[in-house]
Tab-separated table of C-alpha atoms and ligand atoms in Angstrom:
chain	number	residue	atom	x	y	z
A	1	MET	CA	18.842	-8.744	-9.332
A	2	SER	CA	15.248	-9.923	-11.122
A	3	ALA	CA	12.785	-7.771	-12.475
A	4	PRO	CA	11.075	-5.600	-9.924
A	5	VAL	CA	7.560	-6.790	-9.732
A	6	LEU	CA	6.270	-3.006	-9.521
A	7	GLU	CA	7.674	-0.326	-11.529
A	8	ILE	CA	6.339	3.312	-11.645
A	9	HIS	CA	8.031	6.329	-12.873
A	10	ASN	CA	6.447	9.666	-13.271
A	11	VAL	CA	2.929	8.638	-12.221
A	12	SER	CA	0.083	11.358	-11.677
A	13	VAL	CA	-3.381	10.752	-10.396
A	14	SER	CA	-5.969	13.464	-11.175
A	15	TYR	CA	-9.474	12.874	-10.434
A	16	GLY	CA	-10.914	15.579	-12.701
A	17	GLY	CA	-9.801	18.417	-10.864
A	18	VAL	CA	-7.267	21.056	-11.917
A	19	VAL	CA	-4.873	19.783	-8.774
A	20	PRO	CA	-3.760	16.214	-9.294
A	21	ALA	CA	-3.930	13.629	-6.364
A	22	VAL	CA	-1.067	12.234	-6.853
A	23	VAL	CA	2.355	13.891	-8.457
A	24	GLY	CA	5.198	12.762	-10.159
A	25	VAL	CA	5.320	9.406	-8.266
A	26	ASP	CA	8.206	6.842	-8.597
A	27	LEU	CA	8.054	3.672	-6.606
A	28	THR	CA	9.524	0.276	-6.945
A	29	VAL	CA	8.715	-2.696	-5.568
A	30	GLY	CA	11.206	-5.444	-5.817
A	31	PRO	CA	10.484	-9.406	-5.592
A	32	GLY	CA	10.132	-10.709	-2.535
A	33	GLU	CA	10.031	-7.020	-0.777
A	34	ILE	CA	7.945	-5.299	1.463
A	35	VAL	CA	7.165	-1.425	0.874
A	36	GLY	CA	5.604	0.910	2.981
A	37	ILE	CA	3.679	4.074	2.388
A	38	ILE	CA	3.080	6.783	5.131
A	39	GLY	CA	1.819	10.003	5.460
A	40	GLU	CA	-1.233	11.912	6.482
A	41	SER	CA	-4.526	11.777	5.451
A	42	GLY	CA	-5.293	12.986	2.214
A	43	SER	CA	-1.678	12.379	0.792
A	44	GLY	CA	-2.846	10.257	-1.953
A	45	LYS	CA	-1.620	6.785	-0.399
A	46	SER	CA	-4.772	5.268	-1.578
A	47	THR	CA	-5.089	6.907	-4.749
A	48	LEU	CA	-1.815	5.518	-5.636
A	49	ALA	CA	-2.600	2.422	-4.385
A	50	HIS	CA	-5.854	2.311	-6.373
A	51	SER	CA	-4.345	3.564	-9.517
A	52	ILE	CA	-2.103	0.201	-9.211
A	53	LEU	CA	-5.071	-1.901	-9.343
A	54	GLY	CA	-7.399	-0.085	-11.543
A	55	LEU	CA	-9.836	0.634	-8.946
A	56	LEU	CA	-9.771	4.304	-9.429
A	57	PRO	CA	-13.171	5.868	-10.547
A	58	LYS	CA	-13.803	6.019	-13.939
A	59	ALA	CA	-12.896	10.283	-14.439
A	60	ALA	CA	-9.966	9.604	-12.706
A	61	ARG	CA	-6.791	9.791	-15.376
A	62	VAL	CA	-3.662	8.433	-14.525
A	63	ARG	CA	-0.326	9.795	-16.498
A	64	GLY	CA	3.078	8.748	-16.362
A	65	ASP	CA	6.107	7.705	-18.213
A	66	ARG	CA	6.414	3.975	-17.152
A	67	PHE	CA	3.998	1.949	-15.263
A	68	VAL	CA	4.965	-1.996	-14.965
A	69	LEU	CA	3.253	-4.351	-12.829
A	70	ALA	CA	4.586	-8.203	-12.781
A	71	GLY	CA	6.411	-7.153	-16.597
A	72	ASN	CA	3.264	-5.717	-17.885
A	73	THR	CA	3.066	-2.198	-19.197
A	74	ILE	CA	-0.796	-1.104	-17.875
A	75	LEU	CA	-0.360	2.561	-19.022
A	76	ASP	CA	-2.302	3.244	-22.048
A	77	ALA	CA	-3.742	-0.002	-22.192
A	78	ASP	CA	-7.966	-0.013	-22.574
A	79	ARG	CA	-9.791	-0.930	-19.452
A	80	THR	CA	-10.705	-4.237	-20.638
A	81	THR	CA	-6.771	-5.107	-21.156
A	82	LEU	CA	-5.903	-3.895	-17.679
A	83	SER	CA	-8.421	-6.013	-15.805
A	84	VAL	CA	-6.894	-9.010	-17.945
A	85	LEU	CA	-3.452	-7.794	-16.879
A	86	ARG	CA	-3.959	-6.880	-13.801
A	87	GLY	CA	-6.317	-9.556	-12.688
A	88	PRO	CA	-3.312	-12.118	-11.761
A	89	SER	CA	-0.664	-9.729	-11.444
A	90	ALA	CA	-1.931	-8.136	-7.803
A	91	ALA	CA	-4.272	-8.303	-5.721
A	92	MET	CA	-5.717	-5.454	-2.438
A	93	ILE	CA	-6.305	-6.164	1.084
A	94	PHE	CA	-8.338	-3.328	2.198
A	95	GLN	CA	-9.145	-2.014	6.030
A	96	ASN	CA	-12.357	-3.336	6.971
A	97	PRO	CA	-12.444	-7.296	5.959
A	98	MET	CA	-16.296	-6.942	6.008
A	99	ALA	CA	-16.230	-4.959	3.356
A	100	ALA	CA	-14.744	-7.438	1.343
A	101	PHE	CA	-17.404	-9.930	1.687
A	102	SER	CA	-21.493	-10.206	0.608
A	103	PRO	CA	-23.317	-10.397	4.161
A	104	ILE	CA	-25.757	-12.730	2.518
A	105	HIS	CA	-23.556	-15.758	1.012
A	106	THR	CA	-21.513	-18.309	2.551
A	107	LEU	CA	-17.507	-17.419	2.583
A	108	GLY	CA	-17.152	-20.872	0.311
A	109	LYS	CA	-19.445	-19.655	-2.563
A	110	GLN	CA	-17.834	-16.363	-2.539
A	111	LEU	CA	-13.930	-17.958	-2.672
A	112	VAL	CA	-15.386	-20.038	-5.089
A	113	ASP	CA	-16.996	-17.646	-7.383
A	114	LEU	CA	-13.990	-15.485	-7.152
A	115	LEU	CA	-12.379	-18.474	-8.986
A	116	TRP	CA	-14.312	-18.146	-12.209
A	117	ARG	CA	-11.188	-17.417	-14.454
A	118	ASP	CA	-10.461	-21.011	-14.225
A	119	ARG	CA	-13.109	-22.455	-15.723
A	120	ASP	CA	-11.358	-25.425	-16.466
A	121	GLN	CA	-11.621	-27.027	-12.692
A	122	THR	CA	-14.268	-28.495	-11.022
A	123	VAL	CA	-16.037	-26.712	-7.880
A	124	ALA	CA	-14.429	-29.844	-5.952
A	125	THR	CA	-10.899	-28.687	-7.075
A	126	LYS	CA	-11.458	-25.037	-6.138
A	127	ARG	CA	-12.596	-25.958	-2.497
A	128	GLU	CA	-9.851	-27.790	-2.163
A	129	ARG	CA	-7.287	-24.825	-3.128
A	130	ILE	CA	-9.643	-22.574	-1.044
A	131	ILE	CA	-9.511	-24.884	1.882
A	132	ALA	CA	-5.327	-25.170	1.228
A	133	ALA	CA	-5.303	-20.856	1.404
A	134	LEU	CA	-7.286	-21.087	4.346
A	135	LYS	CA	-4.622	-23.405	5.814
A	136	GLN	CA	-2.100	-20.961	4.829
A	137	VAL	CA	-3.189	-17.697	6.474
A	138	GLY	CA	-3.732	-20.121	9.424
A	139	ILE	CA	-7.582	-20.400	9.800
A	140	PRO	CA	-8.714	-23.163	11.832
A	141	ASP	CA	-10.991	-25.566	10.505
A	142	PRO	CA	-10.725	-24.189	7.146
A	143	MET	CA	-13.398	-26.328	5.911
A	144	GLY	CA	-16.034	-25.797	8.288
A	145	LYS	CA	-15.526	-22.052	7.492
A	146	LEU	CA	-16.876	-22.892	4.201
A	147	ASP	CA	-19.714	-22.811	5.073
A	148	ALA	CA	-19.753	-19.885	7.301
A	149	TYR	CA	-21.169	-16.353	6.729
A	150	PRO	CA	-18.836	-13.376	7.415
A	151	PHE	CA	-20.721	-12.121	10.596
A	152	GLN	CA	-19.519	-15.571	12.001
A	153	LEU	CA	-16.091	-14.736	12.246
A	154	SER	CA	-14.493	-12.366	14.125
A	155	GLY	CA	-12.567	-8.870	12.086
A	156	GLY	CA	-9.042	-10.822	12.702
A	157	MET	CA	-10.180	-14.325	11.419
A	158	LEU	CA	-12.389	-12.431	8.435
A	159	GLN	CA	-9.213	-9.954	7.086
A	160	ARG	CA	-7.135	-13.832	6.961
A	161	VAL	CA	-9.640	-14.913	4.763
A	162	ALA	CA	-9.251	-11.543	2.828
A	163	ILE	CA	-5.512	-12.602	2.422
A	164	ALA	CA	-6.159	-15.777	1.475
A	165	ALA	CA	-9.010	-14.772	-0.858
A	166	ALA	CA	-5.947	-12.400	-2.241
A	167	LEU	CA	-3.560	-15.211	-2.130
A	168	LEU	CA	-5.868	-17.377	-4.373
A	169	MET	CA	-5.202	-14.932	-7.617
A	170	ARG	CA	-1.520	-15.922	-7.072
A	171	PRO	CA	-0.902	-12.495	-7.064
A	172	ALA	CA	2.838	-10.860	-7.844
A	173	LEU	CA	2.288	-8.027	-5.626
A	174	LEU	CA	-0.569	-7.683	-2.556
A	175	VAL	CA	-1.164	-4.128	-2.073
A	176	ALA	CA	-2.682	-3.791	1.554
A	177	ASP	CA	-4.510	-0.370	2.499
A	178	GLU	CA	-4.563	-0.051	6.167
A	179	PRO	CA	-4.982	-3.752	6.774
A	180	THR	CA	-5.165	-3.798	10.482
A	181	THR	CA	-6.564	-0.042	11.391
A	182	ALA	CA	-9.628	-2.062	12.317
A	183	LEU	CA	-8.698	-4.758	14.149
A	184	ASP	CA	-7.309	-4.937	17.734
A	185	VAL	CA	-3.807	-4.602	18.740
A	186	THR	CA	-3.252	-8.661	19.428
A	187	MET	CA	-5.316	-9.382	16.023
A	188	GLU	CA	-2.784	-6.606	14.436
A	189	ALA	CA	0.415	-8.648	15.429
A	190	GLN	CA	-1.021	-11.540	14.569
A	191	ILE	CA	-2.158	-10.371	10.899
A	192	LEU	CA	1.461	-8.247	10.700
A	193	HIS	CA	3.527	-11.874	11.199
A	194	LEU	CA	0.953	-13.709	8.681
A	195	MET	CA	1.813	-10.986	6.345
A	196	ARG	CA	5.647	-11.247	6.681
A	197	SER	CA	5.718	-14.941	6.772
A	198	LEU	CA	4.065	-14.943	3.417
A	199	ARG	CA	6.804	-13.168	1.237
A	200	LYS	CA	8.639	-16.677	1.854
A	201	THR	CA	5.428	-18.972	1.680
A	202	ALA	CA	3.207	-17.738	-1.147
A	203	GLY	CA	6.519	-15.532	-3.037
A	204	VAL	CA	5.184	-12.503	-3.040
A	205	SER	CA	5.753	-8.950	-2.725
A	206	ILE	CA	3.714	-6.323	-0.546
A	207	LEU	CA	2.957	-2.522	-0.519
A	208	ILE	CA	1.184	-1.901	2.664
A	209	ILE	CA	-0.269	1.462	2.938
A	210	SER	CA	-0.486	2.239	7.226
A	211	HIS	CA	-1.000	5.684	9.379
A	212	HIS	CA	0.409	3.219	11.686
A	213	LEU	CA	4.264	3.601	12.355
A	214	GLY	CA	4.913	0.854	14.749
A	215	VAL	CA	3.007	-1.420	11.459
A	216	ILE	CA	5.351	0.053	9.000
A	217	ALA	CA	8.193	-0.313	11.089
A	218	GLU	CA	7.662	-3.856	12.354
A	219	ILE	CA	7.294	-5.245	8.546
A	220	CYS	CA	8.902	-3.173	6.245
A	221	ASP	CA	12.439	-3.543	4.453
A	222	ARG	CA	12.033	-0.104	2.673
A	223	VAL	CA	9.341	2.970	3.328
A	224	ALA	CA	8.046	6.014	1.289
A	225	VAL	CA	6.661	9.010	2.747
A	226	MET	CA	4.161	10.863	1.113
A	227	TYR	CA	2.878	14.154	1.500
A	228	ALA	CA	0.569	16.245	-0.932
A	229	GLY	CA	0.965	13.430	-3.568
A	230	GLN	CA	4.366	13.081	-3.729
A	231	ILE	CA	6.769	10.916	-2.265
A	232	VAL	CA	9.195	13.246	-0.273
A	233	GLU	CA	11.563	10.571	1.485
A	234	GLU	CA	12.185	7.315	0.813
A	235	GLY	CA	14.694	4.478	2.144
A	236	ALA	CA	15.501	1.615	3.848
A	237	VAL	CA	13.320	1.497	6.861
A	238	GLU	CA	16.284	1.322	9.597
A	239	THR	CA	17.296	4.745	7.604
A	240	ILE	CA	13.907	6.353	7.364
A	241	PHE	CA	13.159	5.569	11.355
A	242	SER	CA	16.323	6.387	12.971
A	243	ASP	CA	17.726	9.408	10.196
A	244	PRO	CA	14.658	10.867	8.770
A	245	ARG	CA	16.387	13.911	6.634
A	246	HIS	CA	12.785	15.588	5.271
A	247	PRO	CA	11.216	17.894	7.755
A	248	TYR	CA	7.848	16.549	7.067
A	249	THR	CA	9.438	13.298	8.163
A	250	GLN	CA	11.119	14.661	10.960
A	251	ALA	CA	7.756	16.161	12.497
A	252	LEU	CA	5.642	12.773	12.117
A	253	PHE	CA	8.134	11.314	13.838
A	254	ALA	CA	8.643	14.003	16.230
A	255	CYS	CA	5.877	14.223	17.811
A	256	GLU	CA	6.214	10.706	19.718
A	257	PRO	CA	9.247	9.808	19.420
A	258	ALA	CA	9.359	7.134	22.111
A	259	LEU	CA	6.705	4.936	20.818
A	260	ILE	CA	8.376	5.347	16.855
A	261	PRO	CA	10.206	2.266	16.151
A	262	THR	CA	8.970	-0.449	18.212
A	263	GLY	CA	5.868	1.245	19.810
A	264	VAL	CA	2.211	1.474	18.974
A	265	GLY	CA	2.274	5.295	17.627
A	266	ARG	CA	-0.175	6.472	15.509
A	267	LEU	CA	0.639	9.320	12.836
A	268	PRO	CA	0.321	12.561	14.784
A	269	VAL	CA	-1.331	15.622	13.336
A	270	ILE	CA	1.238	18.486	12.449
A	271	ALA	CA	0.294	21.780	12.708
A	272	GLY	CA	-1.358	23.448	9.631
A	273	GLU	CA	-3.284	22.178	6.499
A	274	VAL	CA	-1.978	20.144	3.626
A	275	PRO	CA	-1.544	22.266	0.987
A	276	ARG	CA	-3.349	21.184	-2.510
A	277	PRO	CA	-0.401	20.097	-4.415
A	278	GLY	CA	0.748	21.917	-7.369
A	279	GLY	CA	1.816	25.246	-5.949
A	280	THR	CA	5.227	27.149	-6.892
A	281	GLY	CA	8.034	25.755	-4.093
A	282	CYS	CA	8.187	23.148	-1.691
A	283	ASP	CA	4.719	22.010	-0.360
A	284	PHE	CA	5.503	21.690	2.758
A	285	ALA	CA	6.751	24.908	3.030
A	286	GLY	CA	4.039	26.635	5.259
A	287	ARG	CA	4.686	24.345	7.897
A	288	CYS	CA	8.276	23.732	8.125
A	289	ARG	CA	10.538	24.922	10.519
A	290	PHE	CA	13.437	25.255	7.768
A	291	THR	CA	11.842	27.329	5.383
A	292	GLU	CA	13.953	29.766	3.538
A	293	GLU	CA	13.448	32.142	0.527
A	294	ARG	CA	14.089	29.088	-2.040
A	295	CYS	CA	11.500	26.799	-0.405
A	296	LEU	CA	9.164	29.268	-1.448
A	297	THR	CA	9.926	29.968	-5.012
A	298	LEU	CA	11.910	26.388	-6.057
A	299	SER	CA	10.769	23.110	-6.079
A	300	PRO	CA	12.806	20.817	-4.431
A	301	PRO	CA	14.797	18.288	-5.973
A	302	TRP	CA	14.925	14.637	-5.224
A	303	VAL	CA	18.078	13.956	-4.024
A	304	SER	CA	20.286	11.627	-2.018
A	305	ALA	CA	19.630	12.221	1.622
A	306	SER	CA	22.848	10.243	3.609
A	307	ALA	CA	25.467	7.719	3.362
A	308	ASP	CA	22.899	5.137	2.335
A	309	PRO	CA	22.567	5.009	-1.482
A	310	ARG	CA	18.850	3.892	-1.392
A	311	HIS	CA	17.858	6.899	1.033
A	312	HIS	CA	16.433	9.922	-0.963
A	313	ALA	CA	14.563	13.231	-0.068
A	314	ARG	CA	13.088	16.261	-1.905
A	315	CYS	CA	14.353	19.086	0.158
A	316	HIS	CA	16.500	21.691	-0.603
A	317	ARG	CA	18.213	20.850	2.860
A	318	SER	CA	19.334	17.674	1.667
A	319	LYS	CA	22.374	17.609	-0.512
A	320	PRO	CA	24.331	14.796	-1.948
B	1	LIG	N1	-12.767	9.576	-5.243
B	1	LIG	C1	-12.444	10.373	-5.455
B	1	LIG	N2	-12.704	11.385	-6.161
B	1	LIG	C2	-12.403	13.349	-6.305
B	1	LIG	N3	-10.777	13.211	-5.098
B	1	LIG	C3	-10.818	11.892	-4.565
B	1	LIG	C4	-11.260	10.608	-4.410
B	1	LIG	N4	-10.564	9.816	-3.812
B	1	LIG	C5	-9.755	10.479	-3.138
B	1	LIG	N5	-9.584	12.036	-3.492
B	1	LIG	C6	-8.624	13.191	-3.142
B	1	LIG	O1	-7.495	12.508	-3.583
B	1	LIG	C7	-6.250	13.187	-2.716
B	1	LIG	C8	-5.627	12.210	-1.684
B	1	LIG	O2	-6.986	11.027	-1.471
B	1	LIG	P1	-6.675	9.515	-1.013
B	1	LIG	O3	-7.579	9.146	-0.524
B	1	LIG	O4	-5.319	9.285	-1.800
B	1	LIG	O5	-5.676	9.908	0.468
B	1	LIG	P2	-4.993	8.783	1.930
B	1	LIG	O6	-3.505	9.546	1.655
B	1	LIG	O7	-5.046	7.349	1.636
B	1	LIG	O8	-5.712	9.610	2.848
B	1	LIG	P3	-6.077	8.866	4.470
B	1	LIG	O9	-4.887	8.489	5.265
B	1	LIG	O10	-7.246	9.351	5.040
B	1	LIG	O11	-6.562	7.237	3.812
B	1	LIG	C9	-7.589	13.934	-1.621
B	1	LIG	O12	-7.624	15.454	-1.595
B	1	LIG	C10	-9.009	13.067	-1.511
B	1	LIG	O13	-9.721	14.516	-1.442
B	2	LIG	MG1	-6.438	6.186	2.521
């Protein structure tokens, strides 16, 4: 098997407070793989994504045993080296495509500017590359779009342009944080279809964050469930949706079972508050219907959760 595109081990991120926002996360994304991250608001999904892209605020601290992106170790490198390493390795798609562009310049100018690293190429060459990228993401009349301003495109079209912009960087990994949340259902379906096709046409791996279980079920190969800064369950998408073993994952799915595998269900709200991570025992114990004595005192181990060798959960009740 070829080397993973992303490989992180025991990575924690702190924003400066006593309690980290991401705690001891292990995550691997293989070549051409689409991995999803789900979890309630505040569980650390975006923090994890931003740590991969180097988008965390200056005060944030990333620690870990291993942090390898497209073959480069990015932990402990200084900021300048990091931006050089990350630039071509990973690109990010955000929730609101409008925010990805300046309102006062044409798309053509902004996309050409994006290619500033390629100093040996003429503007004409760059425009050709851009037109090809816009075609690749299914934008009609790509040449005409170069003279358009962001507000002249629909949200879905603009998200396509944002994806094209990301692809122009030829990233090994595309990180998409709620890429369809701002779009209507039809646009959402089209963007998902596009992202799925990109792994073949652009050879890119994708890490996608979504509140939307239908989105995750539809395009991911593997899913990681985050709760209070930790990954509490991980496995193949079919396994996670058909046989979730962590009580947190079960609670997420149980609220609207009919909607889960194929529907348009959004993550339901589970009673109680997400605790600040870092307490003793299991962080879910205060909300879990199976809580027993050991859950309050002992941190649950990361163990095999079912016969599927890729399926793991962080729960005392999951036994190998
Ligand atoms: N810039 C920041 N400075 C300080 N704390 C932050 C910052 N960004 C996020 N946090 C905190 O880190 C924790 C994780 O937040 P994060 O945004 O990663 O969650 P999320 O899973 O992406 O949530 P959502 O689903 O709402 O996008 C939260 O407690 C949040 O308040
Ligand atoms: Mg987020």
